[in-house]
mmCIF file of C-alpha atoms and ligand atoms in Angstrom:
data_model
loop_
_atom_site.group_PDB
_atom_site.id
_atom_site.type_symbol
_atom_site.label_atom_id
_atom_site.label_comp_id
_atom_site.label_asym_id
_atom_site.label_seq_id
_atom_site.Cartn_x
_atom_site.Cartn_y
_atom_site.Cartn_z
ATOM 1 C CA MET P 15 0.000 0.000 0.000
ATOM 2 C CA SER P 16 1.134 3.472 -0.722
ATOM 3 C CA ASP P 17 1.571 6.071 1.968
ATOM 4 C CA VAL P 18 0.946 8.790 -0.609
ATOM 5 C CA GLN P 19 -2.354 10.324 0.460
ATOM 6 C CA ALA P 20 -2.166 13.479 -1.620
ATOM 7 C CA ALA P 21 0.670 14.693 -3.746
ATOM 8 C CA PRO P 22 2.279 18.017 -2.750
ATOM 9 C CA HIS P 23 0.841 19.738 -5.803
ATOM 10 C CA GLY P 24 -2.668 18.900 -4.558
ATOM 11 C CA ARG P 25 -3.977 17.572 -7.882
ATOM 12 C CA GLY P 26 -4.762 14.117 -6.594
ATOM 13 C CA THR P 27 -7.997 12.823 -5.163
ATOM 14 C CA GLY P 28 -6.426 11.903 -1.827
ATOM 15 C CA ILE P 29 -7.636 8.309 -2.217
ATOM 16 C CA PRO P 30 -4.747 5.926 -1.452
ATOM 17 C CA TYR P 31 -3.328 3.905 -4.332
ATOM 18 C CA PRO P 32 -3.275 0.098 -4.233
ATOM 19 C CA PHE P 33 0.447 0.096 -5.119
ATOM 20 C CA ASP P 34 3.632 1.753 -4.004
ATOM 21 C CA ILE P 35 3.915 5.113 -5.690
ATOM 22 C CA ARG P 36 6.408 7.897 -5.164
ATOM 23 C CA PRO P 37 6.200 11.341 -6.819
ATOM 24 C CA LEU P 38 9.373 12.136 -8.769
ATOM 25 C CA THR P 39 9.192 15.910 -9.265
ATOM 26 C CA ASP P 40 6.704 18.746 -8.942
ATOM 27 C CA THR P 41 6.489 18.962 -12.736
ATOM 28 C CA GLY P 42 5.157 15.436 -12.916
ATOM 29 C CA GLY P 43 6.215 11.859 -12.861
ATOM 30 C CA ALA P 44 5.683 9.146 -10.292
ATOM 31 C CA GLU P 45 7.508 5.896 -9.775
ATOM 32 C CA ILE P 46 5.454 2.755 -9.188
ATOM 33 C CA THR P 47 7.103 -0.359 -7.811
ATOM 34 C CA GLY P 48 5.895 -3.856 -7.008
ATOM 35 C CA LEU P 49 3.493 -4.338 -9.915
ATOM 36 C CA ASP P 50 3.916 -6.873 -12.729
ATOM 37 C CA LEU P 51 2.387 -5.382 -15.863
ATOM 38 C CA ALA P 52 2.615 -8.739 -17.645
ATOM 39 C CA ALA P 53 -0.041 -10.108 -15.269
ATOM 40 C CA PRO P 54 -3.757 -9.619 -16.038
ATOM 41 C CA LEU P 55 -5.100 -6.290 -14.813
ATOM 42 C CA ASP P 56 -8.443 -6.111 -13.009
ATOM 43 C CA ASP P 57 -10.731 -3.088 -13.334
ATOM 44 C CA GLY P 58 -9.854 -1.716 -9.901
ATOM 45 C CA MET P 59 -6.146 -1.752 -10.627
ATOM 46 C CA ARG P 60 -6.677 -0.316 -14.085
ATOM 47 C CA ASP P 61 -8.732 2.553 -12.658
ATOM 48 C CA ALA P 62 -6.113 3.238 -9.981
ATOM 49 C CA ILE P 63 -3.386 3.406 -12.633
ATOM 50 C CA MET P 64 -5.544 5.812 -14.627
ATOM 51 C CA ARG P 65 -6.093 7.954 -11.527
ATOM 52 C CA ALA P 66 -2.341 8.103 -10.930
ATOM 53 C CA PHE P 67 -1.816 8.886 -14.620
ATOM 54 C CA LEU P 68 -4.128 11.901 -14.385
ATOM 55 C CA GLU P 69 -2.444 13.078 -11.201
ATOM 56 C CA PHE P 70 1.204 12.641 -12.250
ATOM 57 C CA HIS P 71 1.067 12.684 -16.107
ATOM 58 C CA ILE P 72 4.081 10.345 -16.337
ATOM 59 C CA LEU P 73 4.091 6.927 -14.673
ATOM 60 C CA VAL P 74 7.349 5.020 -14.364
ATOM 61 C CA PHE P 75 6.825 1.337 -13.598
ATOM 62 C CA ARG P 76 10.116 -0.166 -12.460
ATOM 63 C CA GLY P 77 11.362 -3.687 -12.962
ATOM 64 C CA GLN P 78 9.148 -4.786 -15.883
ATOM 65 C CA SER P 79 9.821 -7.446 -18.476
ATOM 66 C CA LEU P 80 7.101 -7.604 -21.124
ATOM 67 C CA THR P 81 7.164 -9.238 -24.517
ATOM 68 C CA LYS P 82 5.723 -7.192 -27.393
ATOM 69 C CA ASP P 83 2.509 -9.205 -27.172
ATOM 70 C CA GLN P 84 2.245 -8.595 -23.435
ATOM 71 C CA GLN P 85 2.820 -4.898 -24.017
ATOM 72 C CA ALA P 86 -0.028 -4.873 -26.544
ATOM 73 C CA VAL P 87 -2.335 -6.628 -24.070
ATOM 74 C CA PHE P 88 -1.432 -4.258 -21.219
ATOM 75 C CA SER P 89 -1.751 -1.201 -23.463
ATOM 76 C CA LYS P 90 -5.245 -2.141 -24.635
ATOM 77 C CA ASN P 91 -6.514 -1.721 -21.068
ATOM 78 C CA PHE P 92 -6.297 2.017 -21.696
ATOM 79 C CA GLY P 93 -7.919 2.327 -25.101
ATOM 80 C CA GLU P 94 -7.467 1.558 -28.751
ATOM 81 C CA LEU P 95 -3.960 1.130 -30.163
ATOM 82 C CA GLU P 96 -2.800 3.571 -32.859
ATOM 83 C CA HIS P 97 -1.279 2.665 -36.192
ATOM 84 C CA HIS P 98 1.742 4.613 -37.439
ATOM 85 C CA VAL P 99 2.588 6.624 -40.529
ATOM 86 C CA GLY P 100 6.315 6.055 -40.000
ATOM 87 C CA ARG P 101 7.983 3.482 -42.228
ATOM 88 C CA LEU P 102 10.725 0.976 -41.576
ATOM 89 C CA PRO P 103 13.835 1.156 -43.786
ATOM 90 C CA ASP P 104 12.316 -1.520 -46.073
ATOM 91 C CA GLY P 105 9.252 0.705 -46.626
ATOM 92 C CA SER P 106 6.789 -1.352 -44.602
ATOM 93 C CA PRO P 107 4.688 0.433 -41.956
ATOM 94 C CA TYR P 108 5.687 0.184 -38.309
ATOM 95 C CA PRO P 109 3.973 -2.712 -36.561
ATOM 96 C CA ILE P 110 1.490 -1.807 -33.819
ATOM 97 C CA VAL P 111 4.109 -2.488 -31.122
ATOM 98 C CA HIS P 112 7.167 -0.984 -32.696
ATOM 99 C CA THR P 113 10.733 -0.243 -31.780
ATOM 100 C CA VAL P 114 12.204 3.168 -30.993
ATOM 101 C CA THR P 115 15.914 2.871 -31.520
ATOM 102 C CA ASN P 116 19.137 4.405 -32.773
ATOM 103 C CA LEU P 117 19.997 1.182 -34.645
ATOM 104 C CA ASP P 118 20.028 1.264 -38.425
ATOM 105 C CA GLU P 119 18.602 -1.431 -40.676
ATOM 106 C CA ASP P 120 21.712 -3.567 -40.147
ATOM 107 C CA GLY P 121 21.310 -3.332 -36.380
ATOM 108 C CA LYS P 122 24.235 -0.920 -35.976
ATOM 109 C CA PRO P 123 24.089 2.189 -33.779
ATOM 110 C CA THR P 124 23.819 5.361 -35.810
ATOM 111 C CA PRO P 125 24.296 8.919 -34.561
ATOM 112 C CA GLY P 126 20.737 10.002 -35.229
ATOM 113 C CA ALA P 127 19.427 9.303 -38.712
ATOM 114 C CA VAL P 128 16.425 7.472 -37.249
ATOM 115 C CA ALA P 129 13.173 9.298 -36.256
ATOM 116 C CA LEU P 130 14.734 12.762 -36.161
ATOM 117 C CA GLY P 131 11.489 14.363 -35.066
ATOM 118 C CA ASN P 132 11.795 12.617 -31.683
ATOM 119 C CA TYR P 133 14.634 14.963 -30.734
ATOM 120 C CA PHE P 134 12.405 18.055 -30.774
ATOM 121 C CA PHE P 135 9.638 18.751 -28.267
ATOM 122 C CA HIS P 136 6.387 17.346 -29.623
ATOM 123 C CA THR P 137 3.171 15.678 -28.548
ATOM 124 C CA ASP P 138 2.521 12.379 -30.257
ATOM 125 C CA LYS P 139 0.492 12.397 -33.451
ATOM 126 C CA SER P 140 -0.778 15.965 -33.107
ATOM 127 C CA TYR P 141 -0.861 15.805 -36.929
ATOM 128 C CA HIS P 142 -3.995 13.657 -36.516
ATOM 129 C CA ASP P 143 -7.499 15.061 -36.054
ATOM 130 C CA ILE P 144 -7.637 12.716 -33.083
ATOM 131 C CA PRO P 145 -4.136 12.754 -31.558
ATOM 132 C CA SER P 146 -2.716 10.311 -29.038
ATOM 133 C CA LEU P 147 -3.927 10.060 -25.482
ATOM 134 C CA MET P 148 -1.041 8.095 -24.100
ATOM 135 C CA THR P 149 2.304 6.703 -25.218
ATOM 136 C CA MET P 150 4.056 3.790 -23.530
ATOM 137 C CA LEU P 151 7.740 2.968 -23.879
ATOM 138 C CA HIS P 152 9.383 -0.135 -22.437
ATOM 139 C CA ALA P 153 13.163 -0.097 -22.092
ATOM 140 C CA ILE P 154 14.760 -3.108 -23.779
ATOM 141 C CA GLU P 155 18.392 -2.025 -24.290
ATOM 142 C CA LEU P 156 19.870 1.136 -22.805
ATOM 143 C CA PRO P 157 23.171 2.955 -23.118
ATOM 144 C CA PRO P 158 25.280 2.877 -19.922
ATOM 145 C CA SER P 159 24.161 6.436 -19.231
ATOM 146 C CA GLY P 160 22.071 9.057 -20.996
ATOM 147 C CA GLY P 161 19.542 8.429 -23.744
ATOM 148 C CA ASP P 162 17.070 10.296 -21.551
ATOM 149 C CA THR P 163 13.529 11.335 -22.438
ATOM 150 C CA GLN P 164 12.596 14.860 -21.410
ATOM 151 C CA PHE P 165 9.046 15.966 -20.666
ATOM 152 C CA ALA P 166 7.660 19.502 -20.437
ATOM 153 C CA ASN P 167 4.491 20.132 -18.430
ATOM 154 C CA THR P 168 2.423 22.349 -20.728
ATOM 155 C CA GLN P 169 -0.245 22.968 -18.080
ATOM 156 C CA MET P 170 2.226 24.499 -15.646
ATOM 157 C CA ALA P 171 3.688 26.450 -18.544
ATOM 158 C CA TYR P 172 0.241 27.744 -19.504
ATOM 159 C CA ASP P 173 -0.571 28.723 -15.913
ATOM 160 C CA ALA P 174 2.680 30.713 -15.725
ATOM 161 C CA LEU P 175 1.865 32.878 -18.775
ATOM 162 C CA SER P 176 1.020 36.531 -18.210
ATOM 163 C CA PRO P 177 -2.666 37.487 -18.401
ATOM 164 C CA GLU P 178 -1.789 39.449 -21.566
ATOM 165 C CA MET P 179 -0.267 36.399 -23.255
ATOM 166 C CA LYS P 180 -3.193 34.191 -22.191
ATOM 167 C CA ALA P 181 -5.563 36.717 -23.757
ATOM 168 C CA ARG P 182 -3.444 36.927 -26.904
ATOM 169 C CA ILE P 183 -3.353 33.184 -27.562
ATOM 170 C CA SER P 184 -6.912 32.438 -26.468
ATOM 171 C CA GLY P 185 -8.839 31.222 -29.506
ATOM 172 C CA LEU P 186 -5.762 30.899 -31.763
ATOM 173 C CA LYS P 187 -5.394 27.738 -33.800
ATOM 174 C CA ALA P 188 -2.366 26.065 -35.348
ATOM 175 C CA GLU P 189 -1.943 23.801 -38.339
ATOM 176 C CA HIS P 190 -0.120 20.532 -37.585
ATOM 177 C CA SER P 191 1.106 18.151 -40.240
ATOM 178 C CA TRP P 192 3.392 15.213 -40.876
ATOM 179 C CA GLU P 193 4.959 17.298 -43.620
ATOM 180 C CA ALA P 194 5.731 20.204 -41.248
ATOM 181 C CA SER P 195 7.096 17.760 -38.701
ATOM 182 C CA ARG P 196 9.573 16.355 -41.225
ATOM 183 C CA ARG P 197 10.553 19.859 -42.313
ATOM 184 C CA ASN P 198 10.956 21.198 -38.751
ATOM 185 C CA SER P 199 13.255 18.369 -37.753
ATOM 186 C CA GLY P 200 15.342 18.321 -40.941
ATOM 187 C CA ALA P 201 14.125 14.804 -41.777
ATOM 188 C CA PRO P 202 13.795 13.662 -45.401
ATOM 189 C CA PRO P 203 10.635 15.276 -46.816
ATOM 190 C CA ALA P 204 7.301 13.518 -46.480
ATOM 191 C CA THR P 205 6.429 11.440 -49.526
ATOM 192 C CA GLU P 206 3.374 12.324 -51.623
ATOM 193 C CA GLU P 207 1.740 9.155 -50.304
ATOM 194 C CA GLN P 208 2.383 10.191 -46.680
ATOM 195 C CA LYS P 209 1.010 13.672 -47.383
ATOM 196 C CA ARG P 210 -2.159 12.135 -48.800
ATOM 197 C CA GLU P 211 -2.370 9.746 -45.859
ATOM 198 C CA ARG P 212 -1.859 12.483 -43.271
ATOM 199 C CA PRO P 213 -3.280 15.788 -44.564
ATOM 200 C CA PRO P 214 -2.776 18.869 -42.330
ATOM 201 C CA VAL P 215 -5.100 19.310 -39.351
ATOM 202 C CA VAL P 216 -5.936 22.289 -37.150
ATOM 203 C CA HIS P 217 -5.964 22.341 -33.330
ATOM 204 C CA PRO P 218 -6.395 25.095 -30.728
ATOM 205 C CA ILE P 219 -3.074 26.216 -29.271
ATOM 206 C CA VAL P 220 -4.660 26.369 -25.825
ATOM 207 C CA ARG P 221 -5.960 22.882 -25.131
ATOM 208 C CA THR P 222 -8.357 21.912 -22.343
ATOM 209 C CA HIS P 223 -7.643 18.524 -20.780
ATOM 210 C CA PRO P 224 -10.760 16.384 -21.324
ATOM 211 C CA ASP P 225 -10.432 14.627 -17.960
ATOM 212 C CA THR P 226 -9.197 17.390 -15.661
ATOM 213 C CA GLY P 227 -10.380 20.592 -17.379
ATOM 214 C CA ARG P 228 -6.926 22.169 -17.061
ATOM 215 C CA LYS P 229 -5.608 24.320 -19.890
ATOM 216 C CA SER P 230 -2.255 23.753 -21.572
ATOM 217 C CA ILE P 231 -0.160 25.060 -24.454
ATOM 218 C CA TYR P 232 -0.650 22.661 -27.364
ATOM 219 C CA LEU P 233 2.155 23.132 -29.907
ATOM 220 C CA GLY P 234 5.359 21.247 -30.771
ATOM 221 C CA ASN P 235 7.450 20.038 -33.647
ATOM 222 C CA HIS P 236 4.487 18.935 -35.778
ATOM 223 C CA VAL P 237 3.220 22.531 -36.013
ATOM 224 C CA SER P 238 3.443 24.386 -39.292
ATOM 225 C CA HIS P 239 1.970 27.791 -38.415
ATOM 226 C CA ILE P 240 -0.671 29.668 -36.449
ATOM 227 C CA LEU P 241 -3.724 30.478 -38.523
ATOM 228 C CA GLY P 242 -4.554 34.089 -39.301
ATOM 229 C CA LEU P 243 -1.152 35.578 -38.438
ATOM 230 C CA PRO P 244 1.519 36.848 -40.838
ATOM 231 C CA ALA P 245 4.216 34.159 -41.194
ATOM 232 C CA ALA P 246 6.869 36.115 -39.278
ATOM 233 C CA GLU P 247 4.518 36.783 -36.381
ATOM 234 C CA SER P 248 3.381 33.168 -36.296
ATOM 235 C CA ASP P 249 6.998 31.930 -36.277
ATOM 236 C CA ALA P 250 7.941 34.373 -33.517
ATOM 237 C CA LEU P 251 4.970 33.472 -31.321
ATOM 238 C CA ILE P 252 5.557 29.731 -31.740
ATOM 239 C CA ALA P 253 9.251 30.197 -30.891
ATOM 240 C CA GLN P 254 8.416 32.319 -27.849
ATOM 241 C CA LEU P 255 5.884 29.819 -26.493
ATOM 242 C CA MET P 256 8.146 26.841 -27.170
ATOM 243 C CA GLU P 257 11.024 28.535 -25.383
ATOM 244 C CA HIS P 258 8.720 29.257 -22.457
ATOM 245 C CA VAL P 259 7.460 25.667 -22.231
ATOM 246 C CA GLY P 260 10.977 24.212 -22.363
ATOM 247 C CA GLN P 261 12.252 26.066 -19.304
ATOM 248 C CA PRO P 262 13.746 23.855 -16.576
ATOM 249 C CA GLN P 263 11.004 24.635 -14.039
ATOM 250 C CA PHE P 264 8.477 22.912 -16.322
ATOM 251 C CA THR P 265 10.530 19.890 -17.337
ATOM 252 C CA TYR P 266 11.237 16.418 -15.988
ATOM 253 C CA THR P 267 14.082 14.442 -17.525
ATOM 254 C CA HIS P 268 13.587 10.708 -17.308
ATOM 255 C CA GLN P 269 16.811 8.770 -16.868
ATOM 256 C CA TRP P 270 15.958 5.287 -18.015
ATOM 257 C CA ARG P 271 16.714 2.216 -15.913
ATOM 258 C CA ASP P 272 16.649 -1.386 -17.035
ATOM 259 C CA GLY P 273 13.087 -2.696 -16.838
ATOM 260 C CA ASP P 274 11.404 0.711 -16.944
ATOM 261 C CA TYR P 275 7.945 0.889 -18.476
ATOM 262 C CA VAL P 276 6.847 4.503 -18.856
ATOM 263 C CA MET P 277 3.434 5.845 -19.858
ATOM 264 C CA TRP P 278 2.729 9.531 -20.373
ATOM 265 C CA ASP P 279 -0.162 11.864 -21.094
ATOM 266 C CA ASN P 280 0.188 13.499 -24.514
ATOM 267 C CA ARG P 281 -2.636 15.911 -23.726
ATOM 268 C CA CYS P 282 -0.684 17.971 -21.204
ATOM 269 C CA LEU P 283 2.989 17.283 -21.967
ATOM 270 C CA LEU P 284 5.533 17.762 -24.701
ATOM 271 C CA HIS P 285 8.430 15.312 -24.848
ATOM 272 C CA ARG P 286 11.657 14.705 -26.709
ATOM 273 C CA ALA P 287 14.566 12.292 -26.777
ATOM 274 C CA LEU P 288 17.918 13.719 -25.694
ATOM 275 C CA ARG P 289 21.116 13.010 -27.588
ATOM 276 C CA ASN P 290 23.068 12.660 -24.368
ATOM 277 C CA TYR P 291 24.790 9.356 -25.091
ATOM 278 C CA GLU P 292 27.262 7.929 -27.596
ATOM 279 C CA MET P 293 24.731 7.399 -30.347
ATOM 280 C CA ALA P 294 27.312 6.250 -32.848
ATOM 281 C CA THR P 295 28.432 3.284 -30.733
ATOM 282 C CA GLN P 296 25.889 2.598 -27.964
ATOM 283 C CA ARG P 297 22.550 0.855 -28.387
ATOM 284 C CA ARG P 298 19.161 2.204 -27.293
ATOM 285 C CA VAL P 299 16.057 0.103 -27.917
ATOM 286 C CA LEU P 300 12.576 0.666 -26.525
ATOM 287 C CA HIS P 301 9.231 -0.882 -27.438
ATOM 288 C CA ARG P 302 6.427 1.567 -28.068
ATOM 289 C CA THR P 303 2.630 1.545 -28.034
ATOM 290 C CA VAL P 304 0.324 4.507 -28.491
ATOM 291 C CA ILE P 305 -3.331 4.870 -27.445
ATOM 292 C CA ILE P 306 -5.796 6.920 -29.495
ATOM 293 C CA GLY P 307 -7.253 9.936 -27.693
ATOM 294 C CA THR P 308 -9.992 12.454 -28.430
ATOM 295 C CA ALA P 309 -10.220 15.609 -30.557
ATOM 296 C CA PRO P 310 -8.539 18.562 -28.816
ATOM 297 C CA TYR P 311 -10.669 21.536 -27.758
HETATM 298 C C1 OGA S 402 8.151 8.565 -28.680
HETATM 299 C C2 OGA S 402 9.281 9.468 -28.467
HETATM 300 C C3 OGA S 402 11.355 9.712 -27.273
HETATM 301 C C4 OGA S 402 12.474 8.866 -26.802
HETATM 302 O O1 OGA S 402 8.345 7.350 -28.518
HETATM 303 O O2 OGA S 402 7.053 9.043 -28.997
HETATM 304 O O3 OGA S 402 9.180 10.626 -28.777
HETATM 305 O O4 OGA S 402 13.133 9.258 -25.818
HETATM 306 N N1 OGA S 402 10.361 8.935 -27.875
HETATM 307 O O5 OGA S 402 12.729 7.818 -27.399
HETATM 308 MN MN1 MN S 403 7.050 11.071 -29.363
#
C-alpha cells in the first residue's frame, strides 16, 4: 500500500493507491514499484493506474519485463492502439508495437538518422485530427548512461503565462502536419503518399484537458503555423511559447533504468529524446505503443 495520500501539488484525489507510488518531481512523474504489468489487470487496478496517470502525467513502472505481445495486451486496457505513418527502412509500416531505436537497418548504432522528429519537443500524433492520449515505452536495451527522455508540463507552462499572453493566444489555432514535422526536424521530406495519408489538421493552441479541465499550451514540432497571423509573427509566437514551455522549471528528464515501463499523457505534456549518449556506438532500444485519444478543444 502506498503512503501517498495526496501529492504536494494537490492535484490528486487523496484516495490511497493500491500500489507503491512515489512522486518524482513537482512537474510530474511518479515511480510505481511492485506491480507486474505482464499479469492480467483487473478493473480496480486499471482505474487506480488511470487515476495516478491523471495526477502525475508520467508513470514510471520499475522492474518490468514484457514481450511485445504482453505490451499490446497491457496497453489495450487504456484504449485503442494507434497505427503509425512512419515506415521501416524496407518501406513497410511500423507494426502496432514498434521499436524506438538508434539502430540502423543492419542493427548498428547510428548517430541520429532514425526518427529525427523525436529529438524536438512534440506531442505524439498531433498531426492527426484525433491525436494520441497516451504513449508507452518499455526499455529493452539502454546505453550505460544518458539516452534520456525529457518531458515539459504544458499545463504548468500555460498557468505561468502573463494574463496578456493568455488573452493573446486564447482562440488561436495552429496547423499541424506530418509534412511540417519532417521539415521542422530536418528529416527527409514527407512522400506524396504520406502527405495524402496524413493531410494537415488544425488544433487550438490552448488545449483543455478532457479529464481534468486544465488548460495547456498545445504546440510542438508537428506545427506548421498559427492560422490568421503573418508568417513572421506566427513563427515568432511559436518560438516564444516553445522557449517558455521548455524552461527547466516545467521539465522532468527521465533517466531510463533497465526494466522501466513509462506511460505519459500526450494531452498535457511535450516530450523529446535527448542526444546525451554515444549514439554512434551505444545501443538504445525501446518498445512503443500509443493509445488513441480524443479531438482537442
Ligand atoms: C516517442 C518518443 C522519445 C524517446 O516514442 O514518442 O518521442 O526518448 N520517444 O525515445
Ligand atoms: Mn514522441
